[in-house]
Amino acid sequence: TRYSFSTLSHEIERNHATVIDYLTLMQESFILFVHYAYDFGRNEVKDKGDKKVYFLDPFIYYSVKSYLSGRGVWEVVTETLGDEDLSGGIVEGVVLSHLLMHGEVPYMREGRTFLWYYYDRSGRELDAMLRLRRGFRGIEVKYRARVDERDIRKVAPVRDYILLSRDEVDGGKDLLVAPVDIFLSLLPVSEGNI
């Protein structure tokens, strides 16, 4: 779910500056990361646009949800894995945290300088846009058995796309469909990452 800092502050009944401070602290503590949107019209990050927040590790999510709901961790894990939408969100977070670790050099090259997401006015979005030397690569995570090229939101400045599925493999001129587990196993981690 996308949030602006002001919407998030209203929902948790804290002021805007406090929410930013909390998120910054949790990001610097490697608990979560804030995923910013990119504006192709201005060719820059949308600082005032909606953001997404992901836990860096799914086990942090399970622990927090377990604590807040008063249920056992295993019960929360089982429930999450049984719900396609919840498990898809968890897998999306895992992919994004791996992409972040792939390109980040802490304190020198932060995630918001090379990894964003995109959304348009109609509400359609692209989960990740990775800046490459020769442009952008779009990545969409659809963790389900059947995926289709129409599942990905194509944006003019993005040249090629990767659609991550649960099982499917396919390829075309500008689109690669690959299983998430294979994609993650082939993604190297930055040598500068902690």
PDB file of C-alpha atoms in Angstrom:
ATOM      1  CA  THR A   1       0.000   0.000   0.000  1.00  0.00           C
ATOM      2  CA  ARG A   2       1.210   3.474  -0.853  1.00  0.00           C
ATOM      3  CA  TYR A   3       1.284   6.158   1.822  1.00  0.00           C
ATOM      4  CA  SER A   4       2.261   9.773   2.089  1.00  0.00           C
ATOM      5  CA  PHE A   5       3.962  10.778   5.319  1.00  0.00           C
ATOM      6  CA  SER A   6       0.951  12.952   6.191  1.00  0.00           C
ATOM      7  CA  THR A   7      -1.537  10.090   5.617  1.00  0.00           C
ATOM      8  CA  LEU A   8       0.573   7.772   7.741  1.00  0.00           C
ATOM      9  CA  SER A   9       0.865  10.386  10.495  1.00  0.00           C
ATOM     10  CA  HIS A  10      -2.922  10.837  10.487  1.00  0.00           C
ATOM     11  CA  GLU A  11      -3.532   7.058  10.688  1.00  0.00           C
ATOM     12  CA  ILE A  12      -1.215   6.522  13.657  1.00  0.00           C
ATOM     13  CA  GLU A  13      -2.139   9.850  15.264  1.00  0.00           C
ATOM     14  CA  ARG A  14       1.374  11.291  15.412  1.00  0.00           C
ATOM     15  CA  ASN A  15       2.660  14.451  13.828  1.00  0.00           C
ATOM     16  CA  HIS A  16       4.327  14.434  10.444  1.00  0.00           C
ATOM     17  CA  ALA A  17       7.871  15.106  11.734  1.00  0.00           C
ATOM     18  CA  THR A  18       7.624  12.307  14.313  1.00  0.00           C
ATOM     19  CA  VAL A  19       6.608   9.776  11.649  1.00  0.00           C
ATOM     20  CA  ILE A  20       9.569  10.786   9.482  1.00  0.00           C
ATOM     21  CA  ASP A  21      11.901  10.515  12.502  1.00  0.00           C
ATOM     22  CA  TYR A  22      10.568   7.032  13.378  1.00  0.00           C
ATOM     23  CA  LEU A  23      10.891   5.778   9.799  1.00  0.00           C
ATOM     24  CA  THR A  24      14.400   7.222   9.501  1.00  0.00           C
ATOM     25  CA  LEU A  25      15.442   5.552  12.752  1.00  0.00           C
ATOM     26  CA  MET A  26      14.024   2.183  11.651  1.00  0.00           C
ATOM     27  CA  GLN A  27      15.666   2.532   8.241  1.00  0.00           C
ATOM     28  CA  GLU A  28      19.056   3.338   9.787  1.00  0.00           C
ATOM     29  CA  SER A  29      18.578   0.342  12.123  1.00  0.00           C
ATOM     30  CA  PHE A  30      18.056  -1.980   9.115  1.00  0.00           C
ATOM     31  CA  ILE A  31      14.501  -2.838  10.180  1.00  0.00           C
ATOM     32  CA  LEU A  32      12.707  -1.419   7.162  1.00  0.00           C
ATOM     33  CA  PHE A  33      13.201   0.740   4.132  1.00  0.00           C
ATOM     34  CA  VAL A  34      11.153   3.467   2.499  1.00  0.00           C
ATOM     35  CA  HIS A  35      10.569   2.887  -1.204  1.00  0.00           C
ATOM     36  CA  TYR A  36      10.146   6.180  -3.082  1.00  0.00           C
ATOM     37  CA  ALA A  37       8.306   6.782  -6.338  1.00  0.00           C
ATOM     38  CA  TYR A  38      10.004   8.229  -9.415  1.00  0.00           C
ATOM     39  CA  ASP A  39       8.705  11.100 -11.552  1.00  0.00           C
ATOM     40  CA  PHE A  40       9.723  10.753 -15.208  1.00  0.00           C
ATOM     41  CA  GLY A  41       8.353  14.216 -16.024  1.00  0.00           C
ATOM     42  CA  ARG A  42      10.867  15.841 -13.685  1.00  0.00           C
ATOM     43  CA  ASN A  43      13.427  13.037 -13.900  1.00  0.00           C
ATOM     44  CA  GLU A  44      13.735  12.838 -10.113  1.00  0.00           C
ATOM     45  CA  VAL A  45      12.459  11.106  -6.979  1.00  0.00           C
ATOM     46  CA  LYS A  46       8.975  12.150  -5.808  1.00  0.00           C
ATOM     47  CA  ASP A  47       9.896  13.274  -2.300  1.00  0.00           C
ATOM     48  CA  LYS A  48       6.358  14.497  -1.668  1.00  0.00           C
ATOM     49  CA  GLY A  49       4.676  11.632  -3.485  1.00  0.00           C
ATOM     50  CA  ASP A  50       3.355   8.427  -1.985  1.00  0.00           C
ATOM     51  CA  LYS A  51       5.881   5.985  -0.579  1.00  0.00           C
ATOM     52  CA  LYS A  52       5.886   2.309   0.277  1.00  0.00           C
ATOM     53  CA  VAL A  53       7.415   0.874   3.428  1.00  0.00           C
ATOM     54  CA  TYR A  54       8.869  -2.651   3.514  1.00  0.00           C
ATOM     55  CA  PHE A  55      10.512  -4.684   6.245  1.00  0.00           C
ATOM     56  CA  LEU A  56      14.036  -5.671   5.197  1.00  0.00           C
ATOM     57  CA  ASP A  57      13.416  -9.220   6.406  1.00  0.00           C
ATOM     58  CA  PRO A  58      10.066 -11.074   6.418  1.00  0.00           C
ATOM     59  CA  PHE A  59      10.802 -12.474   9.880  1.00  0.00           C
ATOM     60  CA  ILE A  60      10.657  -8.942  11.282  1.00  0.00           C
ATOM     61  CA  TYR A  61       7.172  -8.643   9.754  1.00  0.00           C
ATOM     62  CA  TYR A  62       6.098 -11.956  11.291  1.00  0.00           C
ATOM     63  CA  SER A  63       7.467 -10.980  14.708  1.00  0.00           C
ATOM     64  CA  VAL A  64       5.796  -7.569  14.717  1.00  0.00           C
ATOM     65  CA  LYS A  65       2.464  -8.963  13.500  1.00  0.00           C
ATOM     66  CA  SER A  66       2.647 -11.750  16.085  1.00  0.00           C
ATOM     67  CA  TYR A  67       3.343  -9.280  18.883  1.00  0.00           C
ATOM     68  CA  LEU A  68       0.601  -6.839  17.834  1.00  0.00           C
ATOM     69  CA  SER A  69      -2.029  -9.558  17.321  1.00  0.00           C
ATOM     70  CA  GLY A  70      -1.116 -11.591  20.413  1.00  0.00           C
ATOM     71  CA  ARG A  71      -0.810 -14.768  18.340  1.00  0.00           C
ATOM     72  CA  GLY A  72       2.085 -17.169  17.932  1.00  0.00           C
ATOM     73  CA  VAL A  73       4.646 -16.516  15.224  1.00  0.00           C
ATOM     74  CA  TRP A  74       4.008 -19.860  13.536  1.00  0.00           C
ATOM     75  CA  GLU A  75       0.284 -19.088  13.345  1.00  0.00           C
ATOM     76  CA  VAL A  76       1.057 -15.748  11.672  1.00  0.00           C
ATOM     77  CA  VAL A  77       3.488 -17.390   9.215  1.00  0.00           C
ATOM     78  CA  THR A  78       0.949 -20.101   8.312  1.00  0.00           C
ATOM     79  CA  GLU A  79      -1.822 -17.538   7.831  1.00  0.00           C
ATOM     80  CA  THR A  80       0.394 -15.346   5.643  1.00  0.00           C
ATOM     81  CA  LEU A  81       1.584 -18.194   3.437  1.00  0.00           C
ATOM     82  CA  GLY A  82      -2.016 -19.364   2.984  1.00  0.00           C
ATOM     83  CA  ASP A  83      -3.160 -15.961   1.705  1.00  0.00           C
ATOM     84  CA  GLU A  84      -2.009 -15.246  -1.865  1.00  0.00           C
ATOM     85  CA  ASP A  85      -2.187 -11.450  -1.430  1.00  0.00           C
ATOM     86  CA  LEU A  86      -0.256 -11.446   1.860  1.00  0.00           C
ATOM     87  CA  SER A  87       2.395 -13.867   0.625  1.00  0.00           C
ATOM     88  CA  GLY A  88       2.700 -11.844  -2.591  1.00  0.00           C
ATOM     89  CA  GLY A  89       3.379  -8.715  -0.538  1.00  0.00           C
ATOM     90  CA  ILE A  90       6.002 -10.537   1.517  1.00  0.00           C
ATOM     91  CA  VAL A  91       7.719 -11.841  -1.631  1.00  0.00           C
ATOM     92  CA  GLU A  92       7.622  -8.343  -3.152  1.00  0.00           C
ATOM     93  CA  GLY A  93       9.383  -7.019  -0.039  1.00  0.00           C
ATOM     94  CA  VAL A  94      12.010  -9.787  -0.222  1.00  0.00           C
ATOM     95  CA  VAL A  95      12.727  -9.005  -3.887  1.00  0.00           C
ATOM     96  CA  LEU A  96      13.016  -5.277  -3.202  1.00  0.00           C
ATOM     97  CA  SER A  97      15.293  -5.774  -0.202  1.00  0.00           C
ATOM     98  CA  HIS A  98      17.557  -7.992  -2.349  1.00  0.00           C
ATOM     99  CA  LEU A  99      17.604  -5.372  -5.114  1.00  0.00           C
ATOM    100  CA  LEU A 100      18.513  -2.806  -2.474  1.00  0.00           C
ATOM    101  CA  MET A 101      21.347  -4.981  -1.164  1.00  0.00           C
ATOM    102  CA  HIS A 102      22.470  -5.607  -4.751  1.00  0.00           C
ATOM    103  CA  GLY A 103      23.144  -1.953  -5.521  1.00  0.00           C
ATOM    104  CA  GLU A 104      23.600  -0.213  -2.207  1.00  0.00           C
ATOM    105  CA  VAL A 105      26.905   0.938  -0.779  1.00  0.00           C
ATOM    106  CA  PRO A 106      25.935   2.153   2.725  1.00  0.00           C
ATOM    107  CA  TYR A 107      26.379   5.872   3.306  1.00  0.00           C
ATOM    108  CA  MET A 108      27.759   6.322  -0.221  1.00  0.00           C
ATOM    109  CA  ARG A 109      25.031   5.011  -2.532  1.00  0.00           C
ATOM    110  CA  GLU A 110      21.646   4.692  -0.875  1.00  0.00           C
ATOM    111  CA  GLY A 111      18.626   2.926  -2.305  1.00  0.00           C
ATOM    112  CA  ARG A 112      16.735   6.083  -3.180  1.00  0.00           C
ATOM    113  CA  THR A 113      19.473   6.929  -5.721  1.00  0.00           C
ATOM    114  CA  PHE A 114      18.958   3.825  -7.887  1.00  0.00           C
ATOM    115  CA  LEU A 115      15.772   1.940  -6.853  1.00  0.00           C
ATOM    116  CA  TRP A 116      12.239   3.337  -7.015  1.00  0.00           C
ATOM    117  CA  TYR A 117       8.736   2.359  -7.981  1.00  0.00           C
ATOM    118  CA  TYR A 118       6.384   4.099 -10.400  1.00  0.00           C
ATOM    119  CA  TYR A 119       2.687   4.897 -10.289  1.00  0.00           C
ATOM    120  CA  ASP A 120       0.465   6.866 -12.622  1.00  0.00           C
ATOM    121  CA  ARG A 121      -2.690   8.893 -12.053  1.00  0.00           C
ATOM    122  CA  SER A 122      -4.912   5.917 -12.805  1.00  0.00           C
ATOM    123  CA  GLY A 123      -3.331   4.018  -9.885  1.00  0.00           C
ATOM    124  CA  ARG A 124      -1.391   1.440 -11.907  1.00  0.00           C
ATOM    125  CA  GLU A 125       2.128   0.881 -10.712  1.00  0.00           C
ATOM    126  CA  LEU A 126       5.434  -0.791 -11.437  1.00  0.00           C
ATOM    127  CA  ASP A 127       6.940  -2.408  -8.310  1.00  0.00           C
ATOM    128  CA  ALA A 128      10.550  -1.487  -9.001  1.00  0.00           C
ATOM    129  CA  MET A 129      12.583   0.600 -11.371  1.00  0.00           C
ATOM    130  CA  LEU A 130      16.277  -0.035 -11.240  1.00  0.00           C
ATOM    131  CA  ARG A 131      18.632   2.575 -12.653  1.00  0.00           C
ATOM    132  CA  LEU A 132      21.208   1.040 -14.951  1.00  0.00           C
ATOM    133  CA  ARG A 133      24.075   2.650 -16.852  1.00  0.00           C
ATOM    134  CA  ARG A 134      21.999   2.676 -20.019  1.00  0.00           C
ATOM    135  CA  GLY A 135      18.600   3.604 -18.610  1.00  0.00           C
ATOM    136  CA  PHE A 136      16.014   1.873 -16.443  1.00  0.00           C
ATOM    137  CA  ARG A 137      14.848  -1.698 -15.916  1.00  0.00           C
ATOM    138  CA  GLY A 138      11.301  -2.291 -14.710  1.00  0.00           C
ATOM    139  CA  ILE A 139      10.576  -5.168 -12.342  1.00  0.00           C
ATOM    140  CA  GLU A 140       7.122  -6.407 -11.410  1.00  0.00           C
ATOM    141  CA  VAL A 141       6.502  -9.106  -8.799  1.00  0.00           C
ATOM    142  CA  LYS A 142       3.417 -11.284  -9.335  1.00  0.00           C
ATOM    143  CA  TYR A 143       3.876 -14.253  -7.027  1.00  0.00           C
ATOM    144  CA  ARG A 144       1.239 -16.552  -8.467  1.00  0.00           C
ATOM    145  CA  ALA A 145       1.079 -19.567 -10.736  1.00  0.00           C
ATOM    146  CA  ARG A 146      -0.089 -17.781 -13.907  1.00  0.00           C
ATOM    147  CA  VAL A 147       1.212 -14.418 -15.090  1.00  0.00           C
ATOM    148  CA  ASP A 148       0.653 -12.475 -18.264  1.00  0.00           C
ATOM    149  CA  GLU A 149       2.486  -9.658 -20.033  1.00  0.00           C
ATOM    150  CA  ARG A 150      -0.525  -7.440 -19.258  1.00  0.00           C
ATOM    151  CA  ASP A 151       0.374  -7.742 -15.548  1.00  0.00           C
ATOM    152  CA  ILE A 152       3.206  -5.283 -16.044  1.00  0.00           C
ATOM    153  CA  ARG A 153       2.768  -1.530 -16.349  1.00  0.00           C
ATOM    154  CA  LYS A 154       4.954  -0.350 -19.218  1.00  0.00           C
ATOM    155  CA  VAL A 155       6.423   3.145 -19.036  1.00  0.00           C
ATOM    156  CA  ALA A 156       8.029   4.903 -22.029  1.00  0.00           C
ATOM    157  CA  PRO A 157      11.510   5.614 -20.552  1.00  0.00           C
ATOM    158  CA  VAL A 158      11.910   2.016 -19.308  1.00  0.00           C
ATOM    159  CA  ARG A 159      13.537  -0.157 -21.974  1.00  0.00           C
ATOM    160  CA  ASP A 160      13.261  -3.674 -20.591  1.00  0.00           C
ATOM    161  CA  TYR A 161      11.250  -5.485 -17.970  1.00  0.00           C
ATOM    162  CA  ILE A 162      11.404  -8.487 -15.697  1.00  0.00           C
ATOM    163  CA  LEU A 163       8.147 -10.062 -14.553  1.00  0.00           C
ATOM    164  CA  LEU A 164       8.752 -12.289 -11.544  1.00  0.00           C
ATOM    165  CA  SER A 165       6.349 -15.195 -11.103  1.00  0.00           C
ATOM    166  CA  ARG A 166       6.094 -18.210  -8.860  1.00  0.00           C
ATOM    167  CA  ASP A 167       6.822 -20.810 -11.564  1.00  0.00           C
ATOM    168  CA  GLU A 168       6.654 -19.439 -15.112  1.00  0.00           C
ATOM    169  CA  VAL A 169       9.588 -18.874 -17.458  1.00  0.00           C
ATOM    170  CA  ASP A 170       9.243 -16.977 -20.726  1.00  0.00           C
ATOM    171  CA  GLY A 171      11.052 -14.369 -22.741  1.00  0.00           C
ATOM    172  CA  GLY A 172      10.525 -11.826 -25.438  1.00  0.00           C
ATOM    173  CA  LYS A 173      12.132  -8.775 -26.972  1.00  0.00           C
ATOM    174  CA  ASP A 174      11.855  -6.505 -23.942  1.00  0.00           C
ATOM    175  CA  LEU A 175      10.298  -8.779 -21.282  1.00  0.00           C
ATOM    176  CA  LEU A 176      11.745 -11.662 -19.291  1.00  0.00           C
ATOM    177  CA  VAL A 177       9.413 -13.777 -17.152  1.00  0.00           C
ATOM    178  CA  ALA A 178      11.279 -15.683 -14.438  1.00  0.00           C
ATOM    179  CA  PRO A 179      10.524 -17.432 -11.153  1.00  0.00           C
ATOM    180  CA  VAL A 180      11.355 -15.319  -8.095  1.00  0.00           C
ATOM    181  CA  ASP A 181      13.603 -17.965  -6.534  1.00  0.00           C
ATOM    182  CA  ILE A 182      15.793 -18.260  -9.628  1.00  0.00           C
ATOM    183  CA  PHE A 183      16.020 -14.475 -10.003  1.00  0.00           C
ATOM    184  CA  LEU A 184      17.081 -14.038  -6.374  1.00  0.00           C
ATOM    185  CA  SER A 185      19.639 -16.841  -6.553  1.00  0.00           C
ATOM    186  CA  LEU A 186      21.325 -15.174  -9.532  1.00  0.00           C
ATOM    187  CA  LEU A 187      21.338 -11.667  -8.051  1.00  0.00           C
ATOM    188  CA  PRO A 188      24.736 -10.836  -6.535  1.00  0.00           C
ATOM    189  CA  VAL A 189      25.031  -8.803  -3.343  1.00  0.00           C
ATOM    190  CA  SER A 190      27.027  -5.585  -3.433  1.00  0.00           C
ATOM    191  CA  GLU A 191      30.478  -6.002  -1.909  1.00  0.00           C
ATOM    192  CA  GLY A 192      29.936  -2.757  -0.019  1.00  0.00           C
ATOM    193  CA  ASN A 193      26.728  -3.936   1.645  1.00  0.00           C
ATOM    194  CA  ILE A 194      26.857  -4.702   5.344  1.00  0.00           C
TER     195      ILE A 194
END
